[in-house]
Coordinates of C-alpha atoms in Angstrom, one line a residue:
X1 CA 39.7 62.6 -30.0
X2 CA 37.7 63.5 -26.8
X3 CA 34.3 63.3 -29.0
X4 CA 35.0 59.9 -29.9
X5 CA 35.9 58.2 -26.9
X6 CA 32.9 59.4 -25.5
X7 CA 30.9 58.2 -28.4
X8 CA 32.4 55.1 -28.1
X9 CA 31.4 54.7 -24.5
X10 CA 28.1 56.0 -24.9
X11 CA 27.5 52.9 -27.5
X12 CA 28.3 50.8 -25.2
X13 CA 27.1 51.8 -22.2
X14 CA 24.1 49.7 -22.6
X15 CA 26.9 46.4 -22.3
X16 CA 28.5 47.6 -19.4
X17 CA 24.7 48.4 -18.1
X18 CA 24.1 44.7 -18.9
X19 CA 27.2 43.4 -17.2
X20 CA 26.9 45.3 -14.3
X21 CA 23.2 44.0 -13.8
X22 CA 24.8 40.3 -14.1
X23 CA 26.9 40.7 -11.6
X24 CA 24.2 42.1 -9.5
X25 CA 22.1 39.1 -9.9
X26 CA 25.1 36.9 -9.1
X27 CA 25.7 39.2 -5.7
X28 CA 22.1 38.7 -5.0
X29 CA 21.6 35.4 -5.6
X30 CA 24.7 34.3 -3.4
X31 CA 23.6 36.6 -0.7
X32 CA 20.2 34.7 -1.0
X33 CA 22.3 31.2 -0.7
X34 CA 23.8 32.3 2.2
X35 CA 20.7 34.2 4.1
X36 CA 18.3 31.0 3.5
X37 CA 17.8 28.9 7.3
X38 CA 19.1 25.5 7.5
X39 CA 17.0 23.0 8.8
X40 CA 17.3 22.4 12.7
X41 CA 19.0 19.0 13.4
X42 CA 17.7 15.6 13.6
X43 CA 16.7 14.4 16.9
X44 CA 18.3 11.2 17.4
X45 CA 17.4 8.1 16.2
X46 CA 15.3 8.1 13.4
X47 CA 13.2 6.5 11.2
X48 CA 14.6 4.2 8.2
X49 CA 13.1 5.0 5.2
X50 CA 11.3 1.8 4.8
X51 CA 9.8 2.6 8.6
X52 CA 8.9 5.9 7.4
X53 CA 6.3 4.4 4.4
X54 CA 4.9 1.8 6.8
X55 CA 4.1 4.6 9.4
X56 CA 2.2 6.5 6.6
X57 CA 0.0 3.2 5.9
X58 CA -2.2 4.0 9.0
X59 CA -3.8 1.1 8.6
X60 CA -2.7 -2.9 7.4
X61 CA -4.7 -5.8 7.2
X62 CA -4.4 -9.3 8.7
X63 CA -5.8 -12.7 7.2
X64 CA -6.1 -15.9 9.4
X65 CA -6.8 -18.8 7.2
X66 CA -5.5 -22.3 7.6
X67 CA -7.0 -25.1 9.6
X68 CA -8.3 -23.3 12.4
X69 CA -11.2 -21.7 10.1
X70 CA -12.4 -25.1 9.6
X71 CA -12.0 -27.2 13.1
X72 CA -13.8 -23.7 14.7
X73 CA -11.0 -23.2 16.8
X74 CA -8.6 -20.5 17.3
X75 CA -5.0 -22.3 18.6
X76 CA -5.0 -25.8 16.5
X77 CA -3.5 -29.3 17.9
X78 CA -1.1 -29.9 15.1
X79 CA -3.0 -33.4 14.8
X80 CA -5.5 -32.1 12.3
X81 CA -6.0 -34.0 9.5
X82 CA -5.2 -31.6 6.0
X83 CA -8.4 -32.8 4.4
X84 CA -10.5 -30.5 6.5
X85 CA -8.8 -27.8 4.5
X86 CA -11.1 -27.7 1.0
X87 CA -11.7 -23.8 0.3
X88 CA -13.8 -24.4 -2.3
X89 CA -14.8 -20.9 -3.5
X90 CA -11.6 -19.8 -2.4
X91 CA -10.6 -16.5 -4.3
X92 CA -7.5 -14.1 -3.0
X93 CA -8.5 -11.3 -5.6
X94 CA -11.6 -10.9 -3.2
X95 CA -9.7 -10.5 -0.1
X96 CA -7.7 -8.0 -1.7
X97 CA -10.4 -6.1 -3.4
X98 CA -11.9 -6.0 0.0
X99 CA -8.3 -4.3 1.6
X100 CA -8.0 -2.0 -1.6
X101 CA -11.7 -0.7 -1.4
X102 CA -10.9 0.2 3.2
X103 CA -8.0 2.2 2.0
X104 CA -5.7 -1.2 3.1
X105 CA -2.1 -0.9 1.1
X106 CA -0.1 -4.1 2.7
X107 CA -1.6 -6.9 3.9
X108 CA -0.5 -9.9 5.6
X109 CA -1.2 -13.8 5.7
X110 CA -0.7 -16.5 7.8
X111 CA 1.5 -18.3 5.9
X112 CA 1.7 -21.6 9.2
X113 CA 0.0 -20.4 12.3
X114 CA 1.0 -22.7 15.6
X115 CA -0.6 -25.7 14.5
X116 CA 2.1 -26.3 11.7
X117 CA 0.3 -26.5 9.0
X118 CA 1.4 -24.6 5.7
X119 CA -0.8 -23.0 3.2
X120 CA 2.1 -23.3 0.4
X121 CA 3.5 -26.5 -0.6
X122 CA 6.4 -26.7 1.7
X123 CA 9.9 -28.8 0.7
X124 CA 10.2 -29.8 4.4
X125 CA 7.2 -31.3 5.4
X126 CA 4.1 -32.8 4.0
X127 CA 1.5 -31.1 6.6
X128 CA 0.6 -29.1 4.2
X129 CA -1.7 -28.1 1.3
X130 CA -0.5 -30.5 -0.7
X131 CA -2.5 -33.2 1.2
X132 CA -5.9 -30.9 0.8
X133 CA -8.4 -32.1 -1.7
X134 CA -8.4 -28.4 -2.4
X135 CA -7.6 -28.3 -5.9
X136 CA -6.4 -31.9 -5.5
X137 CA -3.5 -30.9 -3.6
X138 CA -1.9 -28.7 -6.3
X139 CA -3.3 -25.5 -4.5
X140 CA -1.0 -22.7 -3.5
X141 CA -2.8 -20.1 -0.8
X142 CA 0.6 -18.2 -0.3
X143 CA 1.3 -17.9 -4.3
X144 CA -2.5 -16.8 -4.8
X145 CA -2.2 -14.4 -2.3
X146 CA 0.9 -12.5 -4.0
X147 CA -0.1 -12.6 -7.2
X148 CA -3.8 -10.7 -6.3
X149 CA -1.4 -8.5 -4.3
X150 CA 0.5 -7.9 -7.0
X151 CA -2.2 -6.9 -9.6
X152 CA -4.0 -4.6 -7.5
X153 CA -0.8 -2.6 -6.6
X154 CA -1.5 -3.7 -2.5
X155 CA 2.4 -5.1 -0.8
X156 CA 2.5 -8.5 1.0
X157 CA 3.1 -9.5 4.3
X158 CA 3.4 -13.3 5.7
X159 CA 3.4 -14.9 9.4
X160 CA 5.3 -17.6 9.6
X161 CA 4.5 -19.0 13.4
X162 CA 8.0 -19.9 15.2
X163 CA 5.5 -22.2 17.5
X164 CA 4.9 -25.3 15.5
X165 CA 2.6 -27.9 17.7
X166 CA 2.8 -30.6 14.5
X167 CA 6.7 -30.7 13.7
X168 CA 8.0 -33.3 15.0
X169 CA 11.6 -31.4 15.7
X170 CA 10.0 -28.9 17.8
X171 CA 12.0 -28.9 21.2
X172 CA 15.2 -30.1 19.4
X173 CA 17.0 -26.8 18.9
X174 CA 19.1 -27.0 16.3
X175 CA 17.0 -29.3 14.0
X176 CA 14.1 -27.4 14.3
X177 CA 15.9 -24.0 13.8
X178 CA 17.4 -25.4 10.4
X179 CA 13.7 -26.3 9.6
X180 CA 12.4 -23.0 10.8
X181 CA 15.1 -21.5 8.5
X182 CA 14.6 -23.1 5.2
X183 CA 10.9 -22.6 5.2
X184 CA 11.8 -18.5 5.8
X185 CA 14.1 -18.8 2.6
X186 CA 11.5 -20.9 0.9
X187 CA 8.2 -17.5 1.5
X188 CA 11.0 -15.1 0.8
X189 CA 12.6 -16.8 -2.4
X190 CA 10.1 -17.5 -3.6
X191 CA 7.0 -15.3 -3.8
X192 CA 8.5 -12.0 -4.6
X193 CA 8.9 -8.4 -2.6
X194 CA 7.3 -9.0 1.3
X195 CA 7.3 -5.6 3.2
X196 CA 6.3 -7.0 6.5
X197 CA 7.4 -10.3 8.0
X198 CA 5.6 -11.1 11.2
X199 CA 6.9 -13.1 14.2
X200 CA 5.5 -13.5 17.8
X201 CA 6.6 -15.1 20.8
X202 CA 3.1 -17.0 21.5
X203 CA 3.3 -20.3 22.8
X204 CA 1.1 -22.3 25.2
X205 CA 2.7 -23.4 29.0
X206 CA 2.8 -26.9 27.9
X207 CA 4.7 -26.7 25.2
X208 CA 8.1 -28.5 24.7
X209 CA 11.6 -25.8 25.9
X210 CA 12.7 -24.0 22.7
X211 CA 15.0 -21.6 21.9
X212 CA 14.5 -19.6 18.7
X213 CA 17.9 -18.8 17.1
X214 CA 16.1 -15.1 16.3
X215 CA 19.0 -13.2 15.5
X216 CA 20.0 -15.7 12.7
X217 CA 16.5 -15.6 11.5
X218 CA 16.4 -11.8 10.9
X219 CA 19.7 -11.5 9.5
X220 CA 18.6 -14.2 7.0
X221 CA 15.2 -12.2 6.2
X222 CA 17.2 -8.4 5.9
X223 CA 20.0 -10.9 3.6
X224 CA 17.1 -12.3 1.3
X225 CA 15.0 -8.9 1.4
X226 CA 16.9 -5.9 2.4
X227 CA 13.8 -3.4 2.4
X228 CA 11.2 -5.3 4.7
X229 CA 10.3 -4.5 7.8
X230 CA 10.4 -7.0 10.6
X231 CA 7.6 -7.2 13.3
X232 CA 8.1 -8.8 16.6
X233 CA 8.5 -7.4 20.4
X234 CA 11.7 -6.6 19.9
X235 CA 11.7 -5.7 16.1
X236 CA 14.0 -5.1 15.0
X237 CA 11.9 -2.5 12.5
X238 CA 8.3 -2.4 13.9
X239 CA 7.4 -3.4 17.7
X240 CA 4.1 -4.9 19.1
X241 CA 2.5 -2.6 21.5
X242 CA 2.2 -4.8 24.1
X243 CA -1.8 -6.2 23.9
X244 CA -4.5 -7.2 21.1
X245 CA -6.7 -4.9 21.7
X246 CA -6.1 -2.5 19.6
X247 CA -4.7 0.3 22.0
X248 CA -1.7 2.0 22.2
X249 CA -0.6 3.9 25.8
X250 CA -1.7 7.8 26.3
X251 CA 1.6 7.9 25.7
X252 CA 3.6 6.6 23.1
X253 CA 6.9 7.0 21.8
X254 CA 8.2 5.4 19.0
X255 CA 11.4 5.1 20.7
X256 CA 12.3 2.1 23.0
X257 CA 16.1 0.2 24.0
X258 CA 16.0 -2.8 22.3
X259 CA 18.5 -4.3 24.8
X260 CA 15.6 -3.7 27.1
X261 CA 13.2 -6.2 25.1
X262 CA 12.8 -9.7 24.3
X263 CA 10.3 -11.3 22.5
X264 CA 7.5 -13.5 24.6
X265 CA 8.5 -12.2 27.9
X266 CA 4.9 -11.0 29.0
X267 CA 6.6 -8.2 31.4
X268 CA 8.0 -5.7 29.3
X269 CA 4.3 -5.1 28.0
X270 CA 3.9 -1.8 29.5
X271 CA 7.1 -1.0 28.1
X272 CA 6.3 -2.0 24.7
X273 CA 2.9 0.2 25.1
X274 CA 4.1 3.6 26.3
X275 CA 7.9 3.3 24.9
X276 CA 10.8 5.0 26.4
X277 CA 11.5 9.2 25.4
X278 CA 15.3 7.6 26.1
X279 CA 15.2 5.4 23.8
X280 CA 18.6 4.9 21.6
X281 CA 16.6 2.8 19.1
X282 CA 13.4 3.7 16.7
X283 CA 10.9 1.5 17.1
X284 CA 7.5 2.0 16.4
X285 CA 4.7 0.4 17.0
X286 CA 1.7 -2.1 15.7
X287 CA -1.6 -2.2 17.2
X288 CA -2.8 -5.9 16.2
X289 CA -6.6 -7.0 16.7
X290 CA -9.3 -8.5 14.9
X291 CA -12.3 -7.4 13.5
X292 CA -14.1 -10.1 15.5
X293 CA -13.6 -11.7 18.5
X294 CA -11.6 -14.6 17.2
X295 CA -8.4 -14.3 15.1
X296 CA -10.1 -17.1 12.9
X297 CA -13.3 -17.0 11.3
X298 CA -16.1 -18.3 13.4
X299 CA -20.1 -18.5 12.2
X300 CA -21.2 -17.6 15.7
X301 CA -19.4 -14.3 15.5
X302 CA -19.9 -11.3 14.0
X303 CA -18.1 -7.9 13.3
X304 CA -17.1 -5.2 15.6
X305 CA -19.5 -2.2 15.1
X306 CA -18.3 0.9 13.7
X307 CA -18.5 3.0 16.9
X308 CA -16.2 -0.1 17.8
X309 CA -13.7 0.4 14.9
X310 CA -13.6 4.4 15.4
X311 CA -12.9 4.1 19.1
X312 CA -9.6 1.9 17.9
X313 CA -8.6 4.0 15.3
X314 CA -8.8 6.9 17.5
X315 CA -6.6 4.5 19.7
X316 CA -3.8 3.2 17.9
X317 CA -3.7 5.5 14.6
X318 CA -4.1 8.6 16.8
X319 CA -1.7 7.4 18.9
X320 CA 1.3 7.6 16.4
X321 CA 0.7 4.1 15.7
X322 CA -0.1 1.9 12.9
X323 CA -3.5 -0.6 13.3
X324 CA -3.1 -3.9 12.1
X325 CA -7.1 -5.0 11.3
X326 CA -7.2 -9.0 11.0
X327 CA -10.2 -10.4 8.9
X328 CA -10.3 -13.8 8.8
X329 CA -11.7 -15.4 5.4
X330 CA -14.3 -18.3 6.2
X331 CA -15.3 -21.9 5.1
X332 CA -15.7 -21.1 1.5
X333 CA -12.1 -18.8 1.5
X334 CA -14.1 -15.3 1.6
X335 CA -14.0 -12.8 3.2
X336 CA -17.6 -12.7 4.6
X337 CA -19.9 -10.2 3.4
X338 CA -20.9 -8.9 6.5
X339 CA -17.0 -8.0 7.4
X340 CA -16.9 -6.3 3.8
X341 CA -19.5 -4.4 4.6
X342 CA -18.2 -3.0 7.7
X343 CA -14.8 -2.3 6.4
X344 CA -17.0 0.0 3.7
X345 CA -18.9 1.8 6.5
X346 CA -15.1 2.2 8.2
X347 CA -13.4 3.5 5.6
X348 CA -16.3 5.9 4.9
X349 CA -16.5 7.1 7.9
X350 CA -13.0 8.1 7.8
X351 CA -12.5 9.9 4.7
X352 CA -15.9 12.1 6.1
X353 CA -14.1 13.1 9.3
X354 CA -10.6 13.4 7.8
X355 CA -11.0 14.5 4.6
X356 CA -11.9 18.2 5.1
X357 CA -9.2 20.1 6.8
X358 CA -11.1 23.3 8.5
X359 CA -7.9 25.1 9.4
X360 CA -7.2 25.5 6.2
X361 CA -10.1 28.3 6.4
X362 CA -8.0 30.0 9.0
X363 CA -5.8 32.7 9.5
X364 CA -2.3 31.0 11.6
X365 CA 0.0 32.4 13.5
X366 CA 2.7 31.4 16.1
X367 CA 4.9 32.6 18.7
X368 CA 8.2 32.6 16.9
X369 CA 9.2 31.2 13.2
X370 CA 12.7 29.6 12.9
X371 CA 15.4 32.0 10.5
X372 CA 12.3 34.9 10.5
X373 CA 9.5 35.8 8.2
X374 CA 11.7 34.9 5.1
X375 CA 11.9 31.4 6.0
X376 CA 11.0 28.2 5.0
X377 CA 9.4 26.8 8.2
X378 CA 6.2 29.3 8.6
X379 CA 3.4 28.0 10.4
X380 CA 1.4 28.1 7.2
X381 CA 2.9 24.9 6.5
X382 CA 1.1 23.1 8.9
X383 CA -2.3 23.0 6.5
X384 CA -0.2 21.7 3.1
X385 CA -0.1 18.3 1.7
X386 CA 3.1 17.4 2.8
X387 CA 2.4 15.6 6.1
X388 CA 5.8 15.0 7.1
X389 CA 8.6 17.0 5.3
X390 CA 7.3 20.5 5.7
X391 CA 6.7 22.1 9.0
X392 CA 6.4 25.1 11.4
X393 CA 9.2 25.2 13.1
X394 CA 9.9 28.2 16.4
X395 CA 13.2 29.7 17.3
X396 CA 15.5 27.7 19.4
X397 CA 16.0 30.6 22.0
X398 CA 12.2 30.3 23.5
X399 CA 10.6 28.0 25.3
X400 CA 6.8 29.0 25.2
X401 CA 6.2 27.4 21.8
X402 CA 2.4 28.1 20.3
X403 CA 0.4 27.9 16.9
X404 CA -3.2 29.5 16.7
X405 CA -5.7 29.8 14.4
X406 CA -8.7 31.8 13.7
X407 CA -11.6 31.7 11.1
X408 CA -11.1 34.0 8.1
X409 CA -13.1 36.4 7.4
X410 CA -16.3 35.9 9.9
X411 CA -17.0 32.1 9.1
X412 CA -17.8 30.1 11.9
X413 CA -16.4 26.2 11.7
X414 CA -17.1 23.8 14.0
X415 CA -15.2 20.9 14.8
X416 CA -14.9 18.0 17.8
X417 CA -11.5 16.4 16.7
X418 CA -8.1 18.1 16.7
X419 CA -5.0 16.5 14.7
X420 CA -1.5 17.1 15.5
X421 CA 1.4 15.4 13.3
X422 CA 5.2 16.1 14.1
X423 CA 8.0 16.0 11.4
X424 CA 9.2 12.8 12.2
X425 CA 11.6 12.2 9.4
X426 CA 13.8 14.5 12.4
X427 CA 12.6 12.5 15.4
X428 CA 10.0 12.7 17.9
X429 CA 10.4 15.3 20.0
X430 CA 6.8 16.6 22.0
X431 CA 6.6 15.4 25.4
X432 CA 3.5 17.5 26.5
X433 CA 0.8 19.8 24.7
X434 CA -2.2 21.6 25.4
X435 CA -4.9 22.9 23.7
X436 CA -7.1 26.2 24.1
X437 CA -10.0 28.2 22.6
X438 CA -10.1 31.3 23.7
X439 CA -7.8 30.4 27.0
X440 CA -10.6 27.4 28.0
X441 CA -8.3 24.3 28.2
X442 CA -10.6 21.8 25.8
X443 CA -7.7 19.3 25.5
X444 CA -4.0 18.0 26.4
X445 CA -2.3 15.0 26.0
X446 CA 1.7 13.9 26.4
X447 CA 3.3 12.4 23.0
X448 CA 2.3 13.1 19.5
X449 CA 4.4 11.3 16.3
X450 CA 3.0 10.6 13.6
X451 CA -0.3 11.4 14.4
X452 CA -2.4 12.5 17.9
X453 CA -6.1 12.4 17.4
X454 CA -8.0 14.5 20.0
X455 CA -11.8 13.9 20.3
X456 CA -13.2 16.6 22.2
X457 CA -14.8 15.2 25.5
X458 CA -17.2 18.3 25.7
X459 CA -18.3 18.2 22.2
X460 CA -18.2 19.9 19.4
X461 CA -16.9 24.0 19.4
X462 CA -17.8 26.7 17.5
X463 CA -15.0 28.8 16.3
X464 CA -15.1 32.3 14.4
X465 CA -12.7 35.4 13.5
X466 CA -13.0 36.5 16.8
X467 CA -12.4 33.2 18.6
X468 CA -8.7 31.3 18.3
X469 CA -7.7 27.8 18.4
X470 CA -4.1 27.4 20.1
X471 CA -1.7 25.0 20.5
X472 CA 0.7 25.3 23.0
X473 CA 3.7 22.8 23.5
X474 CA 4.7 22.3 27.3
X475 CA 7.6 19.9 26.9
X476 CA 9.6 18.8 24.2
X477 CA 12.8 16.8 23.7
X478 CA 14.3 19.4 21.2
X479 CA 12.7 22.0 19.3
X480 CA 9.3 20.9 18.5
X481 CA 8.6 20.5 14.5
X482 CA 4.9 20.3 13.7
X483 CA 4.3 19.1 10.0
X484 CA 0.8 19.0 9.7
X485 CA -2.4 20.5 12.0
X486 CA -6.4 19.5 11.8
X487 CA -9.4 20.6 12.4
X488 CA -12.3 18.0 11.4
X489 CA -16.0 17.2 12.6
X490 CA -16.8 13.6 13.3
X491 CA -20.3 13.4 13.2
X492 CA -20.0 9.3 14.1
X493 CA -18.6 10.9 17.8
X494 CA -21.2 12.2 20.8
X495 CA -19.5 11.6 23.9
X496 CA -22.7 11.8 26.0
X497 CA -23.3 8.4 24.5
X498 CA -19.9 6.9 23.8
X499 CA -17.5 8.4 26.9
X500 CA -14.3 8.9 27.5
X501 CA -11.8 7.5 25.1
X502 CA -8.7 5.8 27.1

């Protein structure tokens, strides 16, 4: 009897082998579940996600068109007769092949600029296309615009100006509010998704009192089109940054109070540029300038150089901000060749200094690594593909937060610019970094976001194994959480020639 139940376990040993492993895996697995590091918490406020995909646009597009482009003039009378408007070669899948081909994904028109008149055939008024002899007054600019939009996979934006120097209800509050209203509901009705609606508070010193009922305006926007962003000085999703030049503040923080702003009020400009690390609301913001010298085409002018175009990019996307490029179409409703060009030579000259990564050929290591060597948030993560939702991330406990790099394997690299990205899906948190090779300070700066873009005032530097890159942070708001770190050679950038970037 003995014999057999012993027989009997021995052919089934291999079950209860089997069973035992199981549970095993199970034991594992759960200890596994409950050994993996959280993330660290957000950073109050954050983005929205719809603020999130505009911030990874880097760069949008402008286009000022309407009757400006054909009186030569850059702020119109609102007395201009609408037969001066005739675009005859007029041709919206140009000006979008043109954004497309400079790496452009949303672009915005000037649906009424402050001379009231409308490039779509407006309900409410009659200042408008439809008394162009272009296309014999059954011409549509705004619907044109869309639809080329549309088939080359690039979002729309519209302006509609709030200062209308042609309506003859301008200065009467409430009628010209209603009027202001129903032409909103008419762009956004009517011509489909619109990420970015764009409103400013210009308006010259002679021009009759108004008050702009602005809250009804954007609650009737987010009502019509819950997902767009709205731009203005006070947002509420996208803020100007305070001049037209193209330049954010040394410092820039994509947080502000919004009960601090107003829109039009030219002293909170300083405010809007550098932003507030207190901020309660997020807020970031739009660096607007043209890519001549007027807003509206002009035959005397020609494009901004490409040293030019750099030094802004360097100014407003490396300063954890998004540039908003206007290029006007001309006479003919083209985007003039010599701007095309240009926008090719920019866009080249981006992808050769940004699309190499030479710390990816490095070796990276970092004073601490949050949950230990196990986790997810190594310091390897700084040279993926995921700019904003993987990142190194240090212990809480320590304060003298670092990330180096050296050269694998004897390679030298050499590089001049220096990119630092935080993960801002958590908040913006860096208030100070530096930057060393080999203990020699060759950089520091206060904020970084998005995106800080250091061009090295010295020049380029030589780095090998036996050489290190490091970044120290100095001050931070929380525990800092870099997502993404660059190493790149411009070779458009010799600051013997070109200075000091400021």
């Amino acid at each position: 009897m003995a014999k057999s139940l012993k027989n009997t376990f021995l052919q089934r040993m291999p079950f209860f082998l089997f069973i035992l492993f199981q549970f095993q895996t199970v034991i594992s697995r759960q200890e596994q579940r409950l050994i993996t590091t959280p993330p660290p918490l957000p950073m109050l406020p954050l983005p929205s996600y719809s603020q999130l995909k505009w911030q990874q646009r880097e760069i949008i597009m402008f286009l000022h068109f309407g009757v400006n482009t054909f009186t030569d003039s850059e702020w119109g009378t609102g007395d201009e007769n609408p037969a001066i408007f005739n675009p005859t070669g007029l041709n919206a899948n140009q000006w979008i092949d043109t954004a497309a081909e400079a790496g452009v994904s949303l672009v915005i028109l000037t649906a009424k600029h402050h001379d009231g008149f409308c490039l779509w055939p407006s309900k409410y008024t009659d200042h408008s296309v439809i008394r162009s002899p272009w296309k014999n007054g059954a011409g549509d600019v705004v619907a044109e615009f869309v639809r080329a939009a549309a088939a080359r996979g690039v979002d729309s934006g519209l302006y509609l100006s709030p200062w209308d120097r042609h309506d003859q209800r301008y200065g009467r509050n409430k009628e010209y509010n209603e009027y202001y209203l129903a032409q909103l509901q008419e762009l956004l009705k009517q011509y489909g998704k619109v990420r970015e609606i764009w409103f400013d508070g210009a308006k010259g010193s002679n021009a009759p009192n108004m008050t702009y009922y602005f809250s009804e305006w954007f609650s009737m926007v987010k009502e019509l089109q819950s997902s767009i962003n709205i731009f203005s000085d006070a947002g509420p999703d996208v803020r100007w940054v305070g001049n037209e030049k193209g330049y954010a503040g040394t410092t820039c923080w994509s947080t502000v109070n919004r009960t601090s702003l107003s829109i039009g009020n030219a002293s909170i400009v300083g405010y809007l540029n550098n932003g507030d690390p207190k901020g309660t609301d997020w807020l970031p913001p739009e660096c607007d300038v043209s890519i001549r010298t007027g807003w509206f085409w002009h035959k005397s002018q020609a494009p901004k150089s490409l040293t030019q175009l750099l030094h802004i990019y360097y100014n407003s996307v490396g300063r954890n901000c998004v540039l908003l490029l206007n290029v006007p179409p001309n006479t003919t409703g083209l985007v003039s060749e010599t701007d095309v060009r240009r926008l090719k030579e920019f866009r080249t000259a981006i992808n050769t200094i940004f699309s190499r990564n030479l710390a990816e050929n490095c070796s990276i290591k970092a004073s601490s690594q949050r949950g230990g060597k196990k986790s997810n948030f190594g310091p390897e993560n700084v040279v993926d593909s995921d700019h904003l939702w993987t990142y190194w991330a240090p212990n809480d406990e320590r304060d003298d937060h670092w990330i180096e790099f050296k050269a694998k394997n004897g390679e030298m690299i050499k590089f001049n610019v220096i990119r630092i990205q935080e993960a801002i899906g958590l908040g913006q948190r860096i208030k100070k970094h530096e930057i060393y090779v080999d203990g020699e300070k060759v950089a520091s700066g206060t904020t970084v976001g998005y995106k800080k873009l250091h061009r090295l005032e010295k020049g380029a530097v030589m780095v090998s194994g036996f050489r290190s890159v490091r970044i120290k942070i100095v001050g931070s708001r929380a525990t800092p959480l870099i997502s993404s770190v660059g190493l790149h050679f411009d070779p458009f950038w010799n600051p013997t020639t070109h200075g000091k970037i400021h």
